[in-house]
mmCIF file with all atom_site columns, C-alpha atoms in Angstrom:
data_model
loop_
_atom_site.group_PDB
_atom_site.id
_atom_site.type_symbol
_atom_site.label_atom_id
_atom_site.label_alt_id
_atom_site.label_comp_id
_atom_site.label_asym_id
_atom_site.label_entity_id
_atom_site.label_seq_id
_atom_site.pdbx_PDB_ins_code
_atom_site.Cartn_x
_atom_site.Cartn_y
_atom_site.Cartn_z
_atom_site.occupancy
_atom_site.B_iso_or_equiv
_atom_site.pdbx_formal_charge
_atom_site.auth_seq_id
_atom_site.auth_comp_id
_atom_site.auth_asym_id
_atom_site.auth_atom_id
_atom_site.pdbx_PDB_model_num
ATOM 1   C CA . GLN A 1 1   ? 122.740 376.412 185.676 1.00 0.00 ? 1   GLN A CA 1
ATOM 2   C CA . VAL A 1 2   ? 120.429 373.401 185.300 1.00 0.00 ? 2   VAL A CA 1
ATOM 3   C CA . HIS A 1 3   ? 119.646 372.204 181.814 1.00 0.00 ? 3   HIS A CA 1
ATOM 4   C CA . LEU A 1 4   ? 116.795 369.977 180.904 1.00 0.00 ? 4   LEU A CA 1
ATOM 5   C CA . GLN A 1 5   ? 116.504 368.001 177.603 1.00 0.00 ? 5   GLN A CA 1
ATOM 6   C CA . GLU A 1 6   ? 113.425 365.958 176.586 1.00 0.00 ? 6   GLU A CA 1
ATOM 7   C CA . SER A 1 7   ? 113.854 362.952 174.292 1.00 0.00 ? 7   SER A CA 1
ATOM 8   C CA . GLY A 1 8   ? 111.740 360.295 172.851 1.00 0.00 ? 8   GLY A CA 1
ATOM 9   C CA . PRO A 1 9   ? 109.758 359.219 169.660 1.00 0.00 ? 9   PRO A CA 1
ATOM 10  C CA . GLY A 1 10  ? 108.281 362.066 167.677 1.00 0.00 ? 10  GLY A CA 1
ATOM 11  C CA . LEU A 1 11  ? 105.580 359.854 166.270 1.00 0.00 ? 11  LEU A CA 1
ATOM 12  C CA . VAL A 1 12  ? 103.216 357.546 168.164 1.00 0.00 ? 12  VAL A CA 1
ATOM 13  C CA . LYS A 1 13  ? 100.342 355.484 166.803 1.00 0.00 ? 13  LYS A CA 1
ATOM 14  C CA . PRO A 1 14  ? 96.845  356.010 168.048 1.00 0.00 ? 14  PRO A CA 1
ATOM 15  C CA . SER A 1 15  ? 96.087  353.821 171.044 1.00 0.00 ? 15  SER A CA 1
ATOM 16  C CA . GLY A 1 16  ? 99.789  353.400 171.730 1.00 0.00 ? 16  GLY A CA 1
ATOM 17  C CA . THR A 1 17  ? 101.944 354.681 174.578 1.00 0.00 ? 17  THR A CA 1
ATOM 18  C CA . LEU A 1 18  ? 103.887 357.920 174.495 1.00 0.00 ? 18  LEU A CA 1
ATOM 19  C CA . SER A 1 19  ? 107.129 357.724 176.330 1.00 0.00 ? 19  SER A CA 1
ATOM 20  C CA . LEU A 1 20  ? 109.439 360.574 177.013 1.00 0.00 ? 20  LEU A CA 1
ATOM 21  C CA . THR A 1 21  ? 112.602 361.175 179.062 1.00 0.00 ? 21  THR A CA 1
ATOM 22  C CA . CYS A 1 22  ? 113.956 364.387 180.589 1.00 0.00 ? 22  CYS A CA 1
ATOM 23  C CA . ALA A 1 23  ? 117.688 364.384 181.115 1.00 0.00 ? 23  ALA A CA 1
ATOM 24  C CA . VAL A 1 24  ? 118.868 366.789 183.780 1.00 0.00 ? 24  VAL A CA 1
ATOM 25  C CA . SER A 1 25  ? 122.292 368.328 183.410 1.00 0.00 ? 25  SER A CA 1
ATOM 26  C CA . GLY A 1 26  ? 124.304 371.025 185.219 1.00 0.00 ? 26  GLY A CA 1
ATOM 27  C CA . GLY A 1 27  ? 123.409 369.634 188.589 1.00 0.00 ? 27  GLY A CA 1
ATOM 28  C CA . SER A 1 28  ? 121.920 366.727 190.379 1.00 0.00 ? 28  SER A CA 1
ATOM 29  C CA . ILE A 1 29  ? 118.206 365.931 189.924 1.00 0.00 ? 29  ILE A CA 1
ATOM 30  C CA . SER A 1 30  ? 118.117 365.505 193.645 1.00 0.00 ? 30  SER A CA 1
ATOM 31  C CA . SER A 1 31  ? 119.009 369.231 194.012 1.00 0.00 ? 31  SER A CA 1
ATOM 32  C CA . SER A 1 32  ? 115.259 369.914 193.745 1.00 0.00 ? 32  SER A CA 1
ATOM 33  C CA . ASN A 1 33  ? 112.328 367.984 195.118 1.00 0.00 ? 33  ASN A CA 1
ATOM 34  C CA . TRP A 1 34  ? 109.756 368.636 192.454 1.00 0.00 ? 34  TRP A CA 1
ATOM 35  C CA . TRP A 1 35  ? 109.808 368.016 188.672 1.00 0.00 ? 35  TRP A CA 1
ATOM 36  C CA . SER A 1 36  ? 106.991 368.371 186.216 1.00 0.00 ? 36  SER A CA 1
ATOM 37  C CA . TRP A 1 37  ? 105.747 367.696 182.734 1.00 0.00 ? 37  TRP A CA 1
ATOM 38  C CA . VAL A 1 38  ? 103.700 370.171 180.732 1.00 0.00 ? 38  VAL A CA 1
ATOM 39  C CA . ARG A 1 39  ? 102.280 370.048 177.204 1.00 0.00 ? 39  ARG A CA 1
ATOM 40  C CA . GLN A 1 40  ? 101.101 372.449 174.595 1.00 0.00 ? 40  GLN A CA 1
ATOM 41  C CA . PRO A 1 41  ? 99.075  371.492 171.577 1.00 0.00 ? 41  PRO A CA 1
ATOM 42  C CA . PRO A 1 42  ? 100.075 373.296 168.338 1.00 0.00 ? 42  PRO A CA 1
ATOM 43  C CA . GLY A 1 43  ? 98.830  376.850 168.411 1.00 0.00 ? 43  GLY A CA 1
ATOM 44  C CA . LYS A 1 44  ? 97.290  376.433 171.792 1.00 0.00 ? 44  LYS A CA 1
ATOM 45  C CA . GLY A 1 45  ? 97.974  377.104 175.498 1.00 0.00 ? 45  GLY A CA 1
ATOM 46  C CA . LEU A 1 46  ? 99.710  375.219 178.316 1.00 0.00 ? 46  LEU A CA 1
ATOM 47  C CA . GLU A 1 47  ? 98.464  372.205 180.184 1.00 0.00 ? 47  GLU A CA 1
ATOM 48  C CA . TRP A 1 48  ? 100.275 370.842 183.299 1.00 0.00 ? 48  TRP A CA 1
ATOM 49  C CA . ILE A 1 49  ? 100.358 367.041 183.052 1.00 0.00 ? 49  ILE A CA 1
ATOM 50  C CA . GLY A 1 50  ? 101.867 366.067 186.504 1.00 0.00 ? 50  GLY A CA 1
ATOM 51  C CA . GLN A 1 51  ? 104.823 366.135 188.826 1.00 0.00 ? 51  GLN A CA 1
ATOM 52  C CA . ILE A 1 52  ? 106.990 363.835 190.825 1.00 0.00 ? 52  ILE A CA 1
ATOM 53  C CA . TYR A 1 53  ? 108.373 364.406 194.303 1.00 0.00 ? 53  TYR A CA 1
ATOM 54  C CA . LEU A 1 54  ? 111.933 363.119 194.889 1.00 0.00 ? 54  LEU A CA 1
ATOM 55  C CA . GLY A 1 55  ? 111.718 363.214 198.617 1.00 0.00 ? 55  GLY A CA 1
ATOM 56  C CA . GLY A 1 56  ? 110.416 360.122 200.484 1.00 0.00 ? 56  GLY A CA 1
ATOM 57  C CA . SER A 1 57  ? 108.781 357.549 198.208 1.00 0.00 ? 57  SER A CA 1
ATOM 58  C CA . GLY A 1 58  ? 108.745 359.557 195.046 1.00 0.00 ? 58  GLY A CA 1
ATOM 59  C CA . SER A 1 59  ? 105.120 360.467 195.225 1.00 0.00 ? 59  SER A CA 1
ATOM 60  C CA . THR A 1 60  ? 103.230 361.756 192.103 1.00 0.00 ? 60  THR A CA 1
ATOM 61  C CA . THR A 1 61  ? 100.469 364.239 191.452 1.00 0.00 ? 61  THR A CA 1
ATOM 62  C CA . TYR A 1 62  ? 98.707  364.276 188.188 1.00 0.00 ? 62  TYR A CA 1
ATOM 63  C CA . ASN A 1 63  ? 96.194  366.433 186.398 1.00 0.00 ? 63  ASN A CA 1
ATOM 64  C CA . PRO A 1 64  ? 92.789  364.806 186.939 1.00 0.00 ? 64  PRO A CA 1
ATOM 65  C CA . SER A 1 65  ? 91.983  365.142 183.243 1.00 0.00 ? 65  SER A CA 1
ATOM 66  C CA . LEU A 1 66  ? 94.941  362.807 182.380 1.00 0.00 ? 66  LEU A CA 1
ATOM 67  C CA . LYS A 1 67  ? 95.338  360.897 185.672 1.00 0.00 ? 67  LYS A CA 1
ATOM 68  C CA . SER A 1 68  ? 94.015  357.513 184.374 1.00 0.00 ? 68  SER A CA 1
ATOM 69  C CA . ARG A 1 69  ? 96.572  357.476 181.549 1.00 0.00 ? 69  ARG A CA 1
ATOM 70  C CA . VAL A 1 70  ? 99.726  359.071 182.973 1.00 0.00 ? 70  VAL A CA 1
ATOM 71  C CA . THR A 1 71  ? 102.776 357.701 184.849 1.00 0.00 ? 71  THR A CA 1
ATOM 72  C CA . ILE A 1 72  ? 105.660 359.844 185.891 1.00 0.00 ? 72  ILE A CA 1
ATOM 73  C CA . SER A 1 73  ? 108.828 358.125 187.234 1.00 0.00 ? 73  SER A CA 1
ATOM 74  C CA . VAL A 1 74  ? 112.391 359.047 188.165 1.00 0.00 ? 74  VAL A CA 1
ATOM 75  C CA . ASP A 1 75  ? 115.795 357.415 187.797 1.00 0.00 ? 75  ASP A CA 1
ATOM 76  C CA . THR A 1 76  ? 118.088 359.364 190.074 1.00 0.00 ? 76  THR A CA 1
ATOM 77  C CA . SER A 1 77  ? 121.105 357.145 189.126 1.00 0.00 ? 77  SER A CA 1
ATOM 78  C CA . LYS A 1 78  ? 120.715 358.480 185.523 1.00 0.00 ? 78  LYS A CA 1
ATOM 79  C CA . ASN A 1 79  ? 119.731 361.988 186.552 1.00 0.00 ? 79  ASN A CA 1
ATOM 80  C CA . GLN A 1 80  ? 116.510 361.875 184.591 1.00 0.00 ? 80  GLN A CA 1
ATOM 81  C CA . PHE A 1 81  ? 112.713 361.506 184.957 1.00 0.00 ? 81  PHE A CA 1
ATOM 82  C CA . SER A 1 82  ? 110.242 360.152 182.548 1.00 0.00 ? 82  SER A CA 1
ATOM 83  C CA . LEU A 1 83  ? 106.636 360.471 181.329 1.00 0.00 ? 83  LEU A CA 1
ATOM 84  C CA . LYS A 1 84  ? 104.346 357.781 179.954 1.00 0.00 ? 84  LYS A CA 1
ATOM 85  C CA . LEU A 1 85  ? 100.951 358.427 178.502 1.00 0.00 ? 85  LEU A CA 1
ATOM 86  C CA . ASN A 1 86  ? 98.934  355.531 177.287 1.00 0.00 ? 86  ASN A CA 1
ATOM 87  C CA . SER A 1 87  ? 95.911  355.029 174.971 1.00 0.00 ? 87  SER A CA 1
ATOM 88  C CA . VAL A 1 88  ? 96.931  358.231 173.118 1.00 0.00 ? 88  VAL A CA 1
ATOM 89  C CA . THR A 1 89  ? 94.747  359.907 170.468 1.00 0.00 ? 89  THR A CA 1
ATOM 90  C CA . ALA A 1 90  ? 95.248  362.754 168.018 1.00 0.00 ? 90  ALA A CA 1
ATOM 91  C CA . ALA A 1 91  ? 94.275  365.123 170.961 1.00 0.00 ? 91  ALA A CA 1
ATOM 92  C CA . ASP A 1 92  ? 97.503  364.208 172.629 1.00 0.00 ? 92  ASP A CA 1
ATOM 93  C CA . THR A 1 93  ? 99.549  365.629 169.816 1.00 0.00 ? 93  THR A CA 1
ATOM 94  C CA . ALA A 1 94  ? 101.501 368.513 171.394 1.00 0.00 ? 94  ALA A CA 1
ATOM 95  C CA . VAL A 1 95  ? 104.939 369.821 172.307 1.00 0.00 ? 95  VAL A CA 1
ATOM 96  C CA . TYR A 1 96  ? 105.883 368.170 175.600 1.00 0.00 ? 96  TYR A CA 1
ATOM 97  C CA . TYR A 1 97  ? 108.034 370.087 178.109 1.00 0.00 ? 97  TYR A CA 1
ATOM 98  C CA . CYS A 1 98  ? 109.774 368.966 181.290 1.00 0.00 ? 98  CYS A CA 1
ATOM 99  C CA . ALA A 1 99  ? 110.375 371.490 184.035 1.00 0.00 ? 99  ALA A CA 1
ATOM 100 C CA . ARG A 1 100 ? 111.786 371.986 187.413 1.00 0.00 ? 100 ARG A CA 1
ATOM 101 C CA . ASN A 1 101 ? 109.408 373.276 190.009 1.00 0.00 ? 101 ASN A CA 1
ATOM 102 C CA . GLY A 1 102 ? 110.234 376.485 191.794 1.00 0.00 ? 102 GLY A CA 1
ATOM 103 C CA . ASP A 1 103 ? 108.304 378.453 194.400 1.00 0.00 ? 103 ASP A CA 1
ATOM 104 C CA . TRP A 1 104 ? 104.754 377.344 193.324 1.00 0.00 ? 104 TRP A CA 1
ATOM 105 C CA . SER A 1 105 ? 105.923 377.967 189.724 1.00 0.00 ? 105 SER A CA 1
ATOM 106 C CA . LEU A 1 106 ? 107.833 376.157 187.016 1.00 0.00 ? 106 LEU A CA 1
ATOM 107 C CA . GLU A 1 107 ? 111.308 377.613 187.244 1.00 0.00 ? 107 GLU A CA 1
ATOM 108 C CA . TYR A 1 108 ? 113.364 375.960 184.486 1.00 0.00 ? 108 TYR A CA 1
ATOM 109 C CA . TRP A 1 109 ? 112.038 374.382 181.343 1.00 0.00 ? 109 TRP A CA 1
ATOM 110 C CA . GLY A 1 110 ? 113.399 372.046 178.700 1.00 0.00 ? 110 GLY A CA 1
ATOM 111 C CA . GLN A 1 111 ? 113.263 373.165 175.054 1.00 0.00 ? 111 GLN A CA 1
ATOM 112 C CA . GLY A 1 112 ? 110.289 370.792 174.348 1.00 0.00 ? 112 GLY A CA 1
ATOM 113 C CA . THR A 1 113 ? 109.701 367.962 171.991 1.00 0.00 ? 113 THR A CA 1
ATOM 114 C CA . LEU A 1 114 ? 106.924 367.639 169.502 1.00 0.00 ? 114 LEU A CA 1
ATOM 115 C CA . VAL A 1 115 ? 105.020 364.338 169.652 1.00 0.00 ? 115 VAL A CA 1
ATOM 116 C CA . THR A 1 116 ? 102.500 363.637 166.930 1.00 0.00 ? 116 THR A CA 1
ATOM 117 C CA . VAL A 1 117 ? 99.891  360.943 167.296 1.00 0.00 ? 117 VAL A CA 1
ATOM 118 C CA . SER A 1 118 ? 99.125  359.495 163.818 1.00 0.00 ? 118 SER A CA 1
ATOM 119 C CA . SER A 1 119 ? 98.956  356.243 162.058 1.00 0.00 ? 119 SER A CA 1
ATOM 120 C CA . GLU B 2 1   ? 88.487  374.373 189.525 1.00 0.00 ? 1   GLU B CA 1
ATOM 121 C CA . ILE B 2 2   ? 89.739  377.877 189.571 1.00 0.00 ? 2   ILE B CA 1
ATOM 122 C CA . VAL B 2 3   ? 89.825  379.358 185.989 1.00 0.00 ? 3   VAL B CA 1
ATOM 123 C CA . LEU B 2 4   ? 92.273  382.043 184.942 1.00 0.00 ? 4   LEU B CA 1
ATOM 124 C CA . THR B 2 5   ? 91.117  384.477 182.281 1.00 0.00 ? 5   THR B CA 1
ATOM 125 C CA . GLN B 2 6   ? 93.619  386.740 180.650 1.00 0.00 ? 6   GLN B CA 1
ATOM 126 C CA . SER B 2 7   ? 92.774  390.016 178.946 1.00 0.00 ? 7   SER B CA 1
ATOM 127 C CA . PRO B 2 8   ? 93.153  391.240 176.315 1.00 0.00 ? 8   PRO B CA 1
ATOM 128 C CA . ASP B 2 9   ? 93.743  388.296 174.035 1.00 0.00 ? 9   ASP B CA 1
ATOM 129 C CA . THR B 2 10  ? 95.966  390.537 171.963 1.00 0.00 ? 10  THR B CA 1
ATOM 130 C CA . LEU B 2 11  ? 97.567  393.749 172.815 1.00 0.00 ? 11  LEU B CA 1
ATOM 131 C CA . SER B 2 12  ? 99.165  395.810 170.056 1.00 0.00 ? 12  SER B CA 1
ATOM 132 C CA . LEU B 2 13  ? 101.752 398.406 171.180 1.00 0.00 ? 13  LEU B CA 1
ATOM 133 C CA . SER B 2 14  ? 104.950 400.103 170.061 1.00 0.00 ? 14  SER B CA 1
ATOM 134 C CA . PRO B 2 15  ? 108.438 399.781 171.476 1.00 0.00 ? 15  PRO B CA 1
ATOM 135 C CA . GLY B 2 16  ? 108.915 402.237 174.342 1.00 0.00 ? 16  GLY B CA 1
ATOM 136 C CA . GLU B 2 17  ? 105.243 402.035 175.365 1.00 0.00 ? 17  GLU B CA 1
ATOM 137 C CA . ARG B 2 18  ? 103.948 400.612 178.639 1.00 0.00 ? 18  ARG B CA 1
ATOM 138 C CA . ALA B 2 19  ? 102.156 397.268 178.580 1.00 0.00 ? 19  ALA B CA 1
ATOM 139 C CA . THR B 2 20  ? 99.486  396.217 181.134 1.00 0.00 ? 20  THR B CA 1
ATOM 140 C CA . LEU B 2 21  ? 98.313  392.561 180.995 1.00 0.00 ? 21  LEU B CA 1
ATOM 141 C CA . SER B 2 22  ? 95.526  391.274 183.187 1.00 0.00 ? 22  SER B CA 1
ATOM 142 C CA . CYS B 2 23  ? 94.820  387.890 184.784 1.00 0.00 ? 23  CYS B CA 1
ATOM 143 C CA . ARG B 2 24  ? 91.548  387.336 186.525 1.00 0.00 ? 24  ARG B CA 1
ATOM 144 C CA . ALA B 2 25  ? 90.888  384.268 188.648 1.00 0.00 ? 25  ALA B CA 1
ATOM 145 C CA . SER B 2 26  ? 87.325  382.803 189.138 1.00 0.00 ? 26  SER B CA 1
ATOM 146 C CA . GLN B 2 27  ? 88.186  382.395 192.880 1.00 0.00 ? 27  GLN B CA 1
ATOM 147 C CA . SER B 2 28  ? 90.605  384.088 195.149 1.00 0.00 ? 28  SER B CA 1
ATOM 148 C CA . VAL B 2 29  ? 94.244  383.062 194.713 1.00 0.00 ? 29  VAL B CA 1
ATOM 149 C CA . SER B 2 30  ? 96.907  383.479 197.372 1.00 0.00 ? 30  SER B CA 1
ATOM 150 C CA . SER B 2 31  ? 99.498  385.983 196.208 1.00 0.00 ? 31  SER B CA 1
ATOM 151 C CA . ASN B 2 32  ? 102.181 383.395 196.802 1.00 0.00 ? 32  ASN B CA 1
ATOM 152 C CA . PHE B 2 33  ? 100.624 381.194 194.088 1.00 0.00 ? 33  PHE B CA 1
ATOM 153 C CA . LEU B 2 34  ? 100.516 383.437 191.091 1.00 0.00 ? 34  LEU B CA 1
ATOM 154 C CA . ALA B 2 35  ? 103.210 383.416 188.344 1.00 0.00 ? 35  ALA B CA 1
ATOM 155 C CA . TRP B 2 36  ? 103.779 384.865 184.857 1.00 0.00 ? 36  TRP B CA 1
ATOM 156 C CA . TYR B 2 37  ? 105.592 383.422 181.872 1.00 0.00 ? 37  TYR B CA 1
ATOM 157 C CA . GLN B 2 38  ? 106.824 384.785 178.604 1.00 0.00 ? 38  GLN B CA 1
ATOM 158 C CA . GLN B 2 39  ? 106.857 382.428 175.494 1.00 0.00 ? 39  GLN B CA 1
ATOM 159 C CA . LYS B 2 40  ? 108.408 383.336 172.132 1.00 0.00 ? 40  LYS B CA 1
ATOM 160 C CA . PRO B 2 41  ? 107.626 381.383 168.922 1.00 0.00 ? 41  PRO B CA 1
ATOM 161 C CA . GLY B 2 42  ? 109.373 378.057 168.932 1.00 0.00 ? 42  GLY B CA 1
ATOM 162 C CA . GLN B 2 43  ? 110.682 378.408 172.465 1.00 0.00 ? 43  GLN B CA 1
ATOM 163 C CA . ALA B 2 44  ? 109.805 377.137 175.844 1.00 0.00 ? 44  ALA B CA 1
ATOM 164 C CA . PRO B 2 45  ? 108.006 379.391 178.286 1.00 0.00 ? 45  PRO B CA 1
ATOM 165 C CA . ARG B 2 46  ? 110.315 381.399 180.581 1.00 0.00 ? 46  ARG B CA 1
ATOM 166 C CA . LEU B 2 47  ? 109.381 382.248 184.134 1.00 0.00 ? 47  LEU B CA 1
ATOM 167 C CA . LEU B 2 48  ? 109.156 385.973 184.660 1.00 0.00 ? 48  LEU B CA 1
ATOM 168 C CA . ILE B 2 49  ? 107.409 386.520 187.966 1.00 0.00 ? 49  ILE B CA 1
ATOM 169 C CA . TYR B 2 50  ? 106.494 384.264 190.816 1.00 0.00 ? 50  TYR B CA 1
ATOM 170 C CA . GLY B 2 51  ? 104.633 385.010 194.041 1.00 0.00 ? 51  GLY B CA 1
ATOM 171 C CA . THR B 2 52  ? 102.680 387.724 192.167 1.00 0.00 ? 52  THR B CA 1
ATOM 172 C CA . SER B 2 53  ? 105.590 390.274 192.291 1.00 0.00 ? 53  SER B CA 1
ATOM 173 C CA . ASN B 2 54  ? 108.959 388.453 192.542 1.00 0.00 ? 54  ASN B CA 1
ATOM 174 C CA . ARG B 2 55  ? 111.147 388.664 189.448 1.00 0.00 ? 55  ARG B CA 1
ATOM 175 C CA . ALA B 2 56  ? 112.715 385.301 188.534 1.00 0.00 ? 56  ALA B CA 1
ATOM 176 C CA . THR B 2 57  ? 116.525 385.266 188.083 1.00 0.00 ? 57  THR B CA 1
ATOM 177 C CA . GLY B 2 58  ? 117.834 387.416 185.289 1.00 0.00 ? 58  GLY B CA 1
ATOM 178 C CA . ILE B 2 59  ? 114.535 389.120 184.518 1.00 0.00 ? 59  ILE B CA 1
ATOM 179 C CA . PRO B 2 60  ? 114.929 392.921 183.828 1.00 0.00 ? 60  PRO B CA 1
ATOM 180 C CA . ASP B 2 61  ? 113.273 395.314 186.162 1.00 0.00 ? 61  ASP B CA 1
ATOM 181 C CA . ARG B 2 62  ? 111.076 396.726 183.466 1.00 0.00 ? 62  ARG B CA 1
ATOM 182 C CA . PHE B 2 63  ? 108.861 393.659 184.233 1.00 0.00 ? 63  PHE B CA 1
ATOM 183 C CA . SER B 2 64  ? 106.704 393.932 187.374 1.00 0.00 ? 64  SER B CA 1
ATOM 184 C CA . GLY B 2 65  ? 103.778 392.067 188.821 1.00 0.00 ? 65  GLY B CA 1
ATOM 185 C CA . SER B 2 66  ? 101.110 393.139 191.241 1.00 0.00 ? 66  SER B CA 1
ATOM 186 C CA . GLY B 2 67  ? 97.613  392.217 192.449 1.00 0.00 ? 67  GLY B CA 1
ATOM 187 C CA . SER B 2 68  ? 95.735  390.207 195.004 1.00 0.00 ? 68  SER B CA 1
ATOM 188 C CA . GLY B 2 69  ? 92.584  388.194 195.416 1.00 0.00 ? 69  GLY B CA 1
ATOM 189 C CA . THR B 2 70  ? 91.204  387.550 191.950 1.00 0.00 ? 70  THR B CA 1
ATOM 190 C CA . ASP B 2 71  ? 92.940  390.332 189.936 1.00 0.00 ? 71  ASP B CA 1
ATOM 191 C CA . PHE B 2 72  ? 96.536  390.295 188.916 1.00 0.00 ? 72  PHE B CA 1
ATOM 192 C CA . THR B 2 73  ? 98.628  392.395 186.607 1.00 0.00 ? 73  THR B CA 1
ATOM 193 C CA . LEU B 2 74  ? 101.823 392.108 184.683 1.00 0.00 ? 74  LEU B CA 1
ATOM 194 C CA . THR B 2 75  ? 103.323 395.418 183.670 1.00 0.00 ? 75  THR B CA 1
ATOM 195 C CA . ILE B 2 76  ? 106.175 396.024 181.249 1.00 0.00 ? 76  ILE B CA 1
ATOM 196 C CA . SER B 2 77  ? 107.257 399.578 181.840 1.00 0.00 ? 77  SER B CA 1
ATOM 197 C CA . ARG B 2 78  ? 108.966 400.294 178.521 1.00 0.00 ? 78  ARG B CA 1
ATOM 198 C CA . LEU B 2 79  ? 108.648 397.759 175.763 1.00 0.00 ? 79  LEU B CA 1
ATOM 199 C CA . GLU B 2 80  ? 111.789 396.545 174.199 1.00 0.00 ? 80  GLU B CA 1
ATOM 200 C CA . PRO B 2 81  ? 111.647 394.712 170.721 1.00 0.00 ? 81  PRO B CA 1
ATOM 201 C CA . GLU B 2 82  ? 112.427 391.416 172.455 1.00 0.00 ? 82  GLU B CA 1
ATOM 202 C CA . ASP B 2 83  ? 109.308 391.698 174.686 1.00 0.00 ? 83  ASP B CA 1
ATOM 203 C CA . PHE B 2 84  ? 106.861 390.962 171.924 1.00 0.00 ? 84  PHE B CA 1
ATOM 204 C CA . ALA B 2 85  ? 105.620 387.482 172.749 1.00 0.00 ? 85  ALA B CA 1
ATOM 205 C CA . VAL B 2 86  ? 102.851 385.547 174.363 1.00 0.00 ? 86  VAL B CA 1
ATOM 206 C CA . TYR B 2 87  ? 102.371 385.872 178.160 1.00 0.00 ? 87  TYR B CA 1
ATOM 207 C CA . TYR B 2 88  ? 100.693 383.400 180.409 1.00 0.00 ? 88  TYR B CA 1
ATOM 208 C CA . CYS B 2 89  ? 99.597  383.707 184.054 1.00 0.00 ? 89  CYS B CA 1
ATOM 209 C CA . GLN B 2 90  ? 99.647  380.516 186.169 1.00 0.00 ? 90  GLN B CA 1
ATOM 210 C CA . ARG B 2 91  ? 98.209  379.586 189.477 1.00 0.00 ? 91  ARG B CA 1
ATOM 211 C CA . PHE B 2 92  ? 99.249  376.908 191.993 1.00 0.00 ? 92  PHE B CA 1
ATOM 212 C CA . GLY B 2 93  ? 96.411  375.360 193.840 1.00 0.00 ? 93  GLY B CA 1
ATOM 213 C CA . THR B 2 94  ? 94.409  372.092 193.704 1.00 0.00 ? 94  THR B CA 1
ATOM 214 C CA . SER B 2 95  ? 92.895  369.957 191.033 1.00 0.00 ? 95  SER B CA 1
ATOM 215 C CA . PRO B 2 96  ? 94.877  370.522 189.020 1.00 0.00 ? 96  PRO B CA 1
ATOM 216 C CA . LEU B 2 97  ? 97.925  371.605 190.954 1.00 0.00 ? 97  LEU B CA 1
ATOM 217 C CA . TYR B 2 98  ? 99.035  374.073 188.177 1.00 0.00 ? 98  TYR B CA 1
ATOM 218 C CA . SER B 2 99  ? 96.750  375.728 185.751 1.00 0.00 ? 99  SER B CA 1
ATOM 219 C CA . PHE B 2 100 ? 97.391  378.509 183.174 1.00 0.00 ? 100 PHE B CA 1
ATOM 220 C CA . GLY B 2 101 ? 95.438  381.317 181.621 1.00 0.00 ? 101 GLY B CA 1
ATOM 221 C CA . GLN B 2 102 ? 94.824  381.159 177.910 1.00 0.00 ? 102 GLN B CA 1
ATOM 222 C CA . GLY B 2 103 ? 97.599  383.683 177.203 1.00 0.00 ? 103 GLY B CA 1
ATOM 223 C CA . THR B 2 104 ? 97.860  387.247 175.893 1.00 0.00 ? 104 THR B CA 1
ATOM 224 C CA . LYS B 2 105 ? 99.746  387.940 172.753 1.00 0.00 ? 105 LYS B CA 1
ATOM 225 C CA . LEU B 2 106 ? 101.724 391.165 172.743 1.00 0.00 ? 106 LEU B CA 1
ATOM 226 C CA . ASP B 2 107 ? 102.482 392.242 169.270 1.00 0.00 ? 107 ASP B CA 1
ATOM 227 C CA . ILE B 2 108 ? 104.119 395.166 167.541 1.00 0.00 ? 108 ILE B CA 1
ATOM 228 C CA . LYS B 2 109 ? 101.816 397.952 166.459 1.00 0.00 ? 109 LYS B CA 1
#
């Protein structure tokens, strides 16, 4: 069964860039075409950040609310994909999850990693 | 943007009882595009139901989903102690591609 594991700094300074990686194990990342990032501020609900499509040119789709600050990329040789969110503020403090897309849903999730934006 | 509103915000029931959770969309949603998740404290969400009524792999048959158009329901036929959690509905669509309801907390009465 596929396993996803997020990694990256747990603390980012305001105006800095949040960078996370999702390592995929238990199978090739190419076994599925679509991979997503989702976040959840402490005590709040879920917000989809964006996805990357492994077919073709690796196209991405982002949440319009974050589009100007987000980049999702993939490294198939390392079986992982990544998230960058720039110009962060305290409002970006959240648990960040990576996920494998299923049938118009998010089928498998990583355990999540808390990123705090603070000086 | 289609907004999903879940009700109630909190549902207090006892083990063995039946739970009915509602998800209402501000515009019609294709039945293919509605999913439900369970989230326990400190854990990632887990996919329960996709395509309105299809159980995800390994999900017990006490969980069922139904609905169409703007009204969707997650039913848990007989609550087990491990079912007390927060439940989210999710829609696939456009702008943004995925969006979630605010969640219903199912707690022990």
